[in-house]
Amino acid sequence: MKSLLIILSAIVLFSSCGEDLIEFQATEKFNSIFDNPSEGLNFQPLDAIETSDGGFMVLSALANEAIFILKINNRGDFQWSRQLEPQYLKAIPNLIKKGDNYYFIGSSLPDYSATLFEIKDLEQSIEAVRTYTSYRNPLAFNSFTPESYLLLTYNDTTGTVLSKILDGFAMEWARKFDDIKNADQKLENFQNINRTDFFVGSFNAGSVIYFNSLRNEGLNLTYTDNQGIETGKIRTSQRDMINSVTPQENGLLTLNYTFRNQAYFVNNYQPIANDSINLQVLGGEILQDRLNIQNATSSTISIGTVNYTVNAYSTLDGRIKLNFYNAQTGQQVAIKYLGGIDPLEVVKIISTRDEGMAILSKITIAGSKERINLMKIPKEEILEIL
């Protein structure tokens, strides 16, 4: 695997410690941009996870769909990076931590078979450890129970396939939902004209699985039981779609979606997992300032004994807007804007162990250079925002 030299440009938007500081404090804030001018490639960050040492592992794609891994230390500085060989491409979220290592799913040429990759931080290495033959075009990957995982693929003869992966990464079961002729071509055509958000997860202690994928009638959110048997769905259309789903501890959901070119946010939504409904009945808060063609995502952070839902999206003027809600009451309590001259596209909110938060985003510099941006906001600053 090829090692890349990364040039770090750290832009401190928040207050920083003086040069005479000897001990690093875990709550330090940073705003780091990562570039590799020798390659001249654009980066599309996909996911990030906090590591055992307080740093961050970042999964990214290059403009040519190559897979790129970046390790950042707990001060926001570059630590190491790797680019995978060209036969591996199209990485998908999420990064999963198991023991001391990290795992993600990508594709292997020539048939785009779903492939599991293992990252060893201490050894600074990445290795393909398992290929799921006949399960092609992976779309999403996530934890299910403490001992299992969920994989969403899109096979060329059937369409969407949901699989349960066991702790040792062997497959326990797989469920298909449609018989779509030339399904791979349908998926490619849909992605060429739409910004698509594929994801998979569960709620109610794993009793309900949900996934967002292309079905016969369009991009739908499908509910299943814990064995992958379909129980209901939220029907969308060729243009209207759900962008993100975040389960809450009380069995409620937080959703971002678009309908008729208008963006909506639904907080504390009570899902109807055993019925099929249309997207327009969800209602919710209209997001007049959201740039619809870019991502919107939510996460739950904990400050002391209080949980907050943070909904983030890119605004029309290129900033990231963080909307804070009390998770119990659903009431909005604060708003924070991030960014400045160069446009930002939010990718993920990471709740950190020190009760702070990190924001992974893509920054576009000088109108064309797409780079990885990671910001850390400490607990103390979040309390000031709230």
Coordinates of C-alpha atoms in Angstrom, one line a residue:
M1 CA 0.0 0.0 0.0
K2 CA 1.2 3.5 -0.8
S3 CA 2.0 6.0 1.9
L4 CA 1.1 9.6 1.2
L5 CA 2.8 12.7 2.5
I6 CA 0.1 15.1 3.8
I7 CA 0.7 18.8 4.3
L8 CA -1.3 20.0 7.3
S9 CA -2.7 23.5 7.3
A10 CA -4.2 24.3 10.7
I11 CA -6.5 27.3 10.8
V12 CA -7.5 28.1 14.3
L13 CA -11.0 29.6 14.4
F14 CA -11.2 29.2 18.1
S15 CA -8.9 30.4 20.9
S16 CA -5.7 28.4 21.2
C17 CA -3.0 27.7 23.9
G18 CA 0.2 29.7 24.0
E19 CA 3.6 28.5 22.8
D20 CA 4.8 27.9 26.4
L21 CA 2.1 25.3 27.1
I22 CA 3.8 22.0 28.0
E23 CA 0.9 19.7 28.7
F24 CA -1.8 19.1 26.1
Q25 CA -5.3 19.3 27.5
A26 CA -7.8 16.8 26.0
T27 CA -10.4 19.5 25.5
E28 CA -8.2 21.6 23.2
K29 CA -10.0 22.8 20.1
F30 CA -8.6 22.8 16.6
N31 CA -9.6 23.3 13.0
S32 CA -7.4 21.4 10.6
I33 CA -7.3 21.1 6.8
F34 CA -5.4 18.3 5.2
D35 CA -3.9 18.6 1.7
N36 CA -1.5 16.7 -0.5
P37 CA -0.2 19.1 -3.2
S38 CA 2.1 16.6 -4.7
E39 CA -0.9 14.6 -5.9
G40 CA -3.3 17.3 -6.9
L41 CA -6.3 15.1 -6.2
N42 CA -9.6 16.1 -4.6
F43 CA -10.8 14.4 -1.4
Q44 CA -14.3 13.4 -0.4
P45 CA -14.4 12.6 3.4
L46 CA -16.8 9.8 4.2
D47 CA -16.6 9.1 7.9
A48 CA -14.5 9.6 11.0
I49 CA -14.3 7.9 14.4
E50 CA -12.5 8.8 17.6
T51 CA -9.6 6.5 18.3
S52 CA -8.4 5.0 21.6
D53 CA -5.7 7.6 22.0
G54 CA -8.1 10.5 21.6
G55 CA -7.2 11.1 17.9
F56 CA -9.4 10.4 14.9
M57 CA -9.4 7.9 12.0
V58 CA -10.8 9.5 8.8
L59 CA -12.1 7.4 5.8
S60 CA -12.1 9.3 2.6
A61 CA -12.4 8.8 -1.2
L62 CA -10.3 10.4 -3.8
A63 CA -11.6 11.9 -7.0
N64 CA -10.9 8.6 -8.8
E65 CA -12.9 6.7 -6.1
A66 CA -9.6 5.3 -4.6
I67 CA -9.8 4.6 -0.8
F68 CA -7.8 6.9 1.5
I69 CA -7.2 6.6 5.2
L70 CA -5.9 9.4 7.4
K71 CA -5.0 9.3 11.1
I72 CA -5.1 12.5 13.1
N73 CA -3.7 12.8 16.6
N74 CA -5.6 14.4 19.5
R75 CA -4.2 17.9 18.7
G76 CA -5.5 17.9 15.1
D77 CA -2.1 17.1 13.6
F78 CA -1.4 14.6 10.8
Q79 CA -0.1 11.3 12.1
W80 CA -0.1 8.8 9.2
S81 CA -2.0 8.0 6.0
R82 CA -2.5 5.2 3.5
Q83 CA -4.0 4.9 0.0
L84 CA -5.2 1.5 -1.1
E85 CA -4.1 -0.3 -4.2
P86 CA -6.2 0.5 -7.3
Q87 CA -8.2 -2.8 -7.3
Y88 CA -9.9 -1.5 -4.1
L89 CA -12.3 1.4 -4.4
K90 CA -15.7 2.9 -3.4
A91 CA -15.4 2.9 0.3
I92 CA -18.7 3.4 2.2
P93 CA -19.5 4.6 5.8
N94 CA -19.3 3.6 8.5
L95 CA -16.0 3.0 10.3
I96 CA -16.5 0.4 13.0
K97 CA -14.2 -0.2 16.1
K98 CA -13.7 -3.8 17.3
G99 CA -11.0 -4.4 19.9
D100 CA -7.9 -2.4 19.0
N101 CA -8.7 -2.3 15.3
Y102 CA -11.1 -0.5 12.9
Y103 CA -13.1 -1.9 10.0
F104 CA -14.9 -0.6 6.9
I105 CA -16.4 -1.9 3.7
G106 CA -15.4 -1.1 0.1
S107 CA -15.5 -2.8 -3.3
S108 CA -13.0 -5.1 -5.1
L109 CA -12.6 -5.1 -8.8
P110 CA -13.5 -6.5 -11.3
D111 CA -17.1 -7.1 -10.1
Y112 CA -17.3 -4.6 -7.2
S113 CA -17.7 -7.4 -4.6
A114 CA -18.2 -6.1 -1.0
T115 CA -14.9 -6.3 0.8
L116 CA -14.1 -5.9 4.5
F117 CA -10.9 -3.9 5.4
E118 CA -9.1 -3.9 8.7
I119 CA -7.1 -0.9 9.9
K120 CA -4.4 -1.4 12.6
D121 CA -3.6 1.9 14.0
L122 CA -0.4 0.9 15.9
E123 CA 1.0 -0.8 12.8
Q124 CA -0.3 2.0 10.5
S125 CA -1.6 -0.7 8.1
I126 CA -4.7 -1.5 6.1
E127 CA -5.6 -5.0 4.9
A128 CA -8.4 -6.6 3.0
V129 CA -9.5 -9.4 5.3
R130 CA -12.7 -10.8 3.7
T131 CA -14.6 -10.6 0.4
Y132 CA -18.3 -11.3 0.3
T133 CA -18.5 -13.0 -3.1
S134 CA -21.7 -12.4 -5.0
Y135 CA -22.6 -9.4 -2.8
R136 CA -21.8 -6.5 -5.0
N137 CA -22.1 -2.7 -5.0
P138 CA -22.0 -2.1 -1.2
L139 CA -24.0 0.9 -0.1
A140 CA -23.9 1.0 3.7
F141 CA -22.4 -0.7 6.8
N142 CA -23.2 -0.3 10.5
S143 CA -23.2 -1.9 13.9
F144 CA -26.3 -3.9 14.8
T145 CA -25.8 -5.5 18.2
P146 CA -22.5 -5.6 20.2
E147 CA -21.8 -8.9 18.4
S148 CA -23.1 -8.2 14.9
Y149 CA -23.3 -5.8 12.0
L150 CA -25.5 -4.8 9.1
L151 CA -24.4 -4.7 5.4
L152 CA -26.5 -3.2 2.6
T153 CA -25.6 -4.1 -1.0
Y154 CA -27.2 -3.7 -4.4
N155 CA -26.8 -6.8 -6.6
D156 CA -27.1 -6.5 -10.3
T157 CA -29.9 -9.2 -10.6
T158 CA -32.0 -8.4 -7.5
G159 CA -31.5 -4.9 -6.3
T160 CA -31.2 -4.2 -2.5
V161 CA -29.8 -7.0 -0.3
L162 CA -29.7 -6.6 3.5
S163 CA -27.3 -8.9 5.4
K164 CA -26.4 -9.6 9.0
I165 CA -22.7 -10.1 9.7
L166 CA -21.6 -11.9 12.8
D167 CA -18.8 -10.9 15.3
G168 CA -16.2 -12.8 13.3
F169 CA -17.5 -11.1 10.1
A170 CA -19.1 -14.3 8.7
M171 CA -22.5 -13.7 7.2
E172 CA -25.5 -15.2 9.1
W173 CA -28.3 -14.3 6.7
A174 CA -29.1 -12.2 3.7
R175 CA -32.5 -10.9 2.5
K176 CA -33.5 -9.6 -0.9
F177 CA -36.6 -7.4 -1.4
D178 CA -37.1 -7.0 -5.2
D179 CA -36.4 -8.6 -8.5
I180 CA -35.1 -5.7 -10.6
K181 CA -33.9 -6.4 -14.1
N182 CA -30.6 -4.7 -14.8
A183 CA -30.6 -3.4 -11.2
D184 CA -27.0 -2.2 -11.4
Q185 CA -27.8 0.0 -14.4
K186 CA -30.9 1.4 -12.5
L187 CA -28.7 2.3 -9.6
E188 CA -26.1 4.0 -11.8
N189 CA -28.7 6.0 -13.7
F190 CA -30.3 7.1 -10.4
Q191 CA -27.0 8.2 -8.9
N192 CA -26.2 10.1 -12.1
I193 CA -29.2 12.4 -11.6
N194 CA -29.7 12.5 -7.9
R195 CA -27.7 13.1 -4.7
T196 CA -28.2 9.9 -2.9
D197 CA -27.9 9.0 0.8
F198 CA -27.7 5.2 1.5
F199 CA -27.7 4.1 5.2
V200 CA -28.6 1.2 7.4
G201 CA -29.2 1.0 11.2
S202 CA -31.5 -0.2 13.9
F203 CA -33.5 1.0 17.0
N204 CA -35.6 -0.3 19.9
A205 CA -32.7 -2.5 21.0
G206 CA -32.2 -4.0 17.6
S207 CA -35.9 -5.1 17.2
V208 CA -36.3 -2.8 14.2
I209 CA -33.9 -2.5 11.3
Y210 CA -34.2 0.4 8.8
F211 CA -32.3 1.1 5.6
N212 CA -32.5 3.7 2.9
S213 CA -32.0 2.2 -0.6
L214 CA -33.3 2.2 -4.1
R215 CA -36.4 0.0 -4.5
N216 CA -38.7 -0.6 -7.5
E217 CA -40.6 2.6 -6.8
G218 CA -37.7 4.9 -5.8
L219 CA -35.4 5.6 -2.9
N220 CA -37.4 4.4 0.1
L221 CA -36.8 4.0 3.9
T222 CA -37.6 0.4 4.6
Y223 CA -38.3 -1.1 8.0
T224 CA -37.7 -4.8 8.9
D225 CA -37.8 -7.0 12.0
N226 CA -34.6 -8.3 13.5
Q227 CA -34.4 -11.1 10.9
G228 CA -34.6 -8.8 7.9
I229 CA -38.3 -9.4 7.1
E230 CA -39.9 -6.3 5.7
T231 CA -42.6 -4.8 7.9
G232 CA -43.2 -1.3 6.5
K233 CA -41.6 1.7 4.7
I234 CA -41.7 5.4 4.1
R235 CA -42.3 5.8 0.3
T236 CA -40.6 8.6 -1.5
S237 CA -40.2 9.3 -5.2
Q238 CA -37.5 9.8 -7.9
R239 CA -36.7 13.3 -6.5
D240 CA -38.0 13.4 -2.9
M241 CA -35.9 11.4 -0.4
I242 CA -34.8 11.0 3.2
N243 CA -31.2 12.2 3.8
S244 CA -30.5 11.0 7.3
V245 CA -32.0 9.0 10.2
T246 CA -30.7 9.2 13.8
P247 CA -32.3 6.9 16.5
Q248 CA -32.8 8.4 19.9
E249 CA -32.7 6.4 23.2
N250 CA -36.4 6.6 23.7
G251 CA -37.2 4.8 20.4
L252 CA -37.9 8.1 18.5
L253 CA -36.1 9.1 15.4
T254 CA -34.6 12.3 14.0
L255 CA -34.9 12.8 10.2
N256 CA -33.7 15.1 7.5
Y257 CA -35.5 14.9 4.2
T258 CA -36.4 16.8 1.1
F259 CA -39.8 17.1 -0.5
R260 CA -40.6 19.1 -3.7
N261 CA -37.2 20.9 -3.4
Q262 CA -37.9 22.0 0.2
A263 CA -35.7 20.7 3.1
Y264 CA -37.3 19.5 6.3
F265 CA -36.1 18.4 9.8
V266 CA -38.2 16.2 12.0
N267 CA -37.3 15.9 15.7
N268 CA -38.6 13.2 18.0
Y269 CA -40.5 11.4 15.3
Q270 CA -42.5 8.3 16.4
P271 CA -41.8 5.7 13.6
I272 CA -44.6 3.5 12.2
A273 CA -42.5 0.5 11.5
N274 CA -45.4 -1.9 10.7
D275 CA -47.1 0.2 8.0
S276 CA -46.3 2.0 4.7
I277 CA -46.7 5.8 4.6
N278 CA -45.9 8.5 2.1
L279 CA -43.0 10.9 2.8
Q280 CA -45.2 14.1 2.7
V281 CA -47.1 13.1 5.9
L282 CA -44.0 13.5 8.1
G283 CA -44.2 17.3 8.3
G284 CA -41.5 18.9 10.4
E285 CA -39.5 22.1 10.5
I286 CA -38.8 23.8 7.2
L287 CA -35.1 24.5 6.7
Q288 CA -35.2 27.6 4.5
D289 CA -31.4 28.2 4.6
R290 CA -30.3 24.6 3.8
L291 CA -28.4 23.9 0.6
N292 CA -30.5 20.8 -0.5
I293 CA -27.9 19.3 -2.8
Q294 CA -25.5 18.8 0.1
N295 CA -25.7 16.6 3.2
A296 CA -27.7 17.0 6.4
T297 CA -27.0 14.9 9.5
S298 CA -27.8 14.6 13.2
S299 CA -26.1 13.2 16.3
T300 CA -26.6 13.0 20.0
I301 CA -24.1 14.5 22.4
S302 CA -24.1 14.3 26.2
I303 CA -23.1 17.2 28.5
G304 CA -23.2 16.0 32.1
T305 CA -26.6 14.4 32.6
V306 CA -28.3 16.2 29.7
N307 CA -28.5 14.8 26.1
Y308 CA -28.7 17.1 23.1
T309 CA -29.6 16.4 19.5
V310 CA -27.4 18.3 17.1
N311 CA -28.7 18.7 13.6
A312 CA -26.1 20.0 11.1
Y313 CA -26.4 21.1 7.4
S314 CA -24.7 23.2 4.9
T315 CA -26.3 26.7 4.3
L316 CA -26.9 28.6 1.1
D317 CA -23.9 30.8 1.9
G318 CA -21.5 27.9 2.4
R319 CA -21.3 27.7 6.2
I320 CA -22.3 24.8 8.5
K321 CA -25.2 25.5 10.8
L322 CA -25.4 23.5 14.0
N323 CA -28.9 23.4 15.6
F324 CA -28.9 22.2 19.2
Y325 CA -32.1 20.6 20.7
N326 CA -32.8 19.3 24.2
A327 CA -33.2 15.6 23.4
Q328 CA -35.9 15.1 26.0
T329 CA -38.1 18.0 25.3
G330 CA -37.3 18.5 21.6
Q331 CA -37.0 22.3 22.2
Q332 CA -34.3 24.1 20.2
V333 CA -31.8 25.7 22.6
A334 CA -29.0 27.1 20.5
I335 CA -27.6 27.8 17.0
K336 CA -23.9 27.9 16.0
Y337 CA -22.4 28.7 12.6
L338 CA -19.1 27.4 11.4
G339 CA -17.0 28.5 8.5
G340 CA -16.1 31.6 6.6
I341 CA -14.9 32.3 3.1
D342 CA -14.4 28.8 1.8
P343 CA -17.6 26.6 1.5
L344 CA -18.0 23.7 3.9
E345 CA -20.1 20.6 3.4
V346 CA -20.8 18.7 6.6
V347 CA -20.2 15.0 6.6
K348 CA -20.5 13.8 10.2
I349 CA -20.8 14.9 13.9
I350 CA -18.7 12.9 16.3
S351 CA -19.5 12.9 20.0
T352 CA -16.1 12.7 21.8
R353 CA -15.3 11.0 25.1
D354 CA -14.4 14.3 26.8
E355 CA -18.0 15.5 26.2
G356 CA -16.9 17.6 23.3
M357 CA -17.7 17.2 19.6
A358 CA -15.8 17.0 16.3
I359 CA -17.2 18.0 12.9
L360 CA -15.9 16.3 9.8
S361 CA -16.5 18.2 6.6
K362 CA -15.3 18.8 3.1
I363 CA -13.9 22.3 2.4
T364 CA -13.6 23.7 -1.1
I365 CA -10.6 26.1 -1.3
A366 CA -10.3 28.6 -4.1
G367 CA -13.4 27.3 -5.7
S368 CA -12.0 23.9 -6.8
K369 CA -9.7 22.3 -4.3
E370 CA -11.7 19.8 -2.2
R371 CA -10.0 18.9 1.0
I372 CA -10.6 17.2 4.4
N373 CA -11.6 19.4 7.2
L374 CA -11.8 18.3 10.9
M375 CA -12.8 20.7 13.7
K376 CA -12.8 19.9 17.4
I377 CA -15.1 21.9 19.7
P378 CA -14.4 21.3 23.4
K379 CA -17.1 20.9 26.2
E380 CA -16.4 24.3 27.6
E381 CA -17.2 26.0 24.3
I382 CA -20.4 23.9 23.8
L383 CA -21.5 25.0 27.2
E384 CA -21.0 28.7 26.2
I385 CA -23.1 28.0 23.0
L386 CA -25.9 26.5 25.1

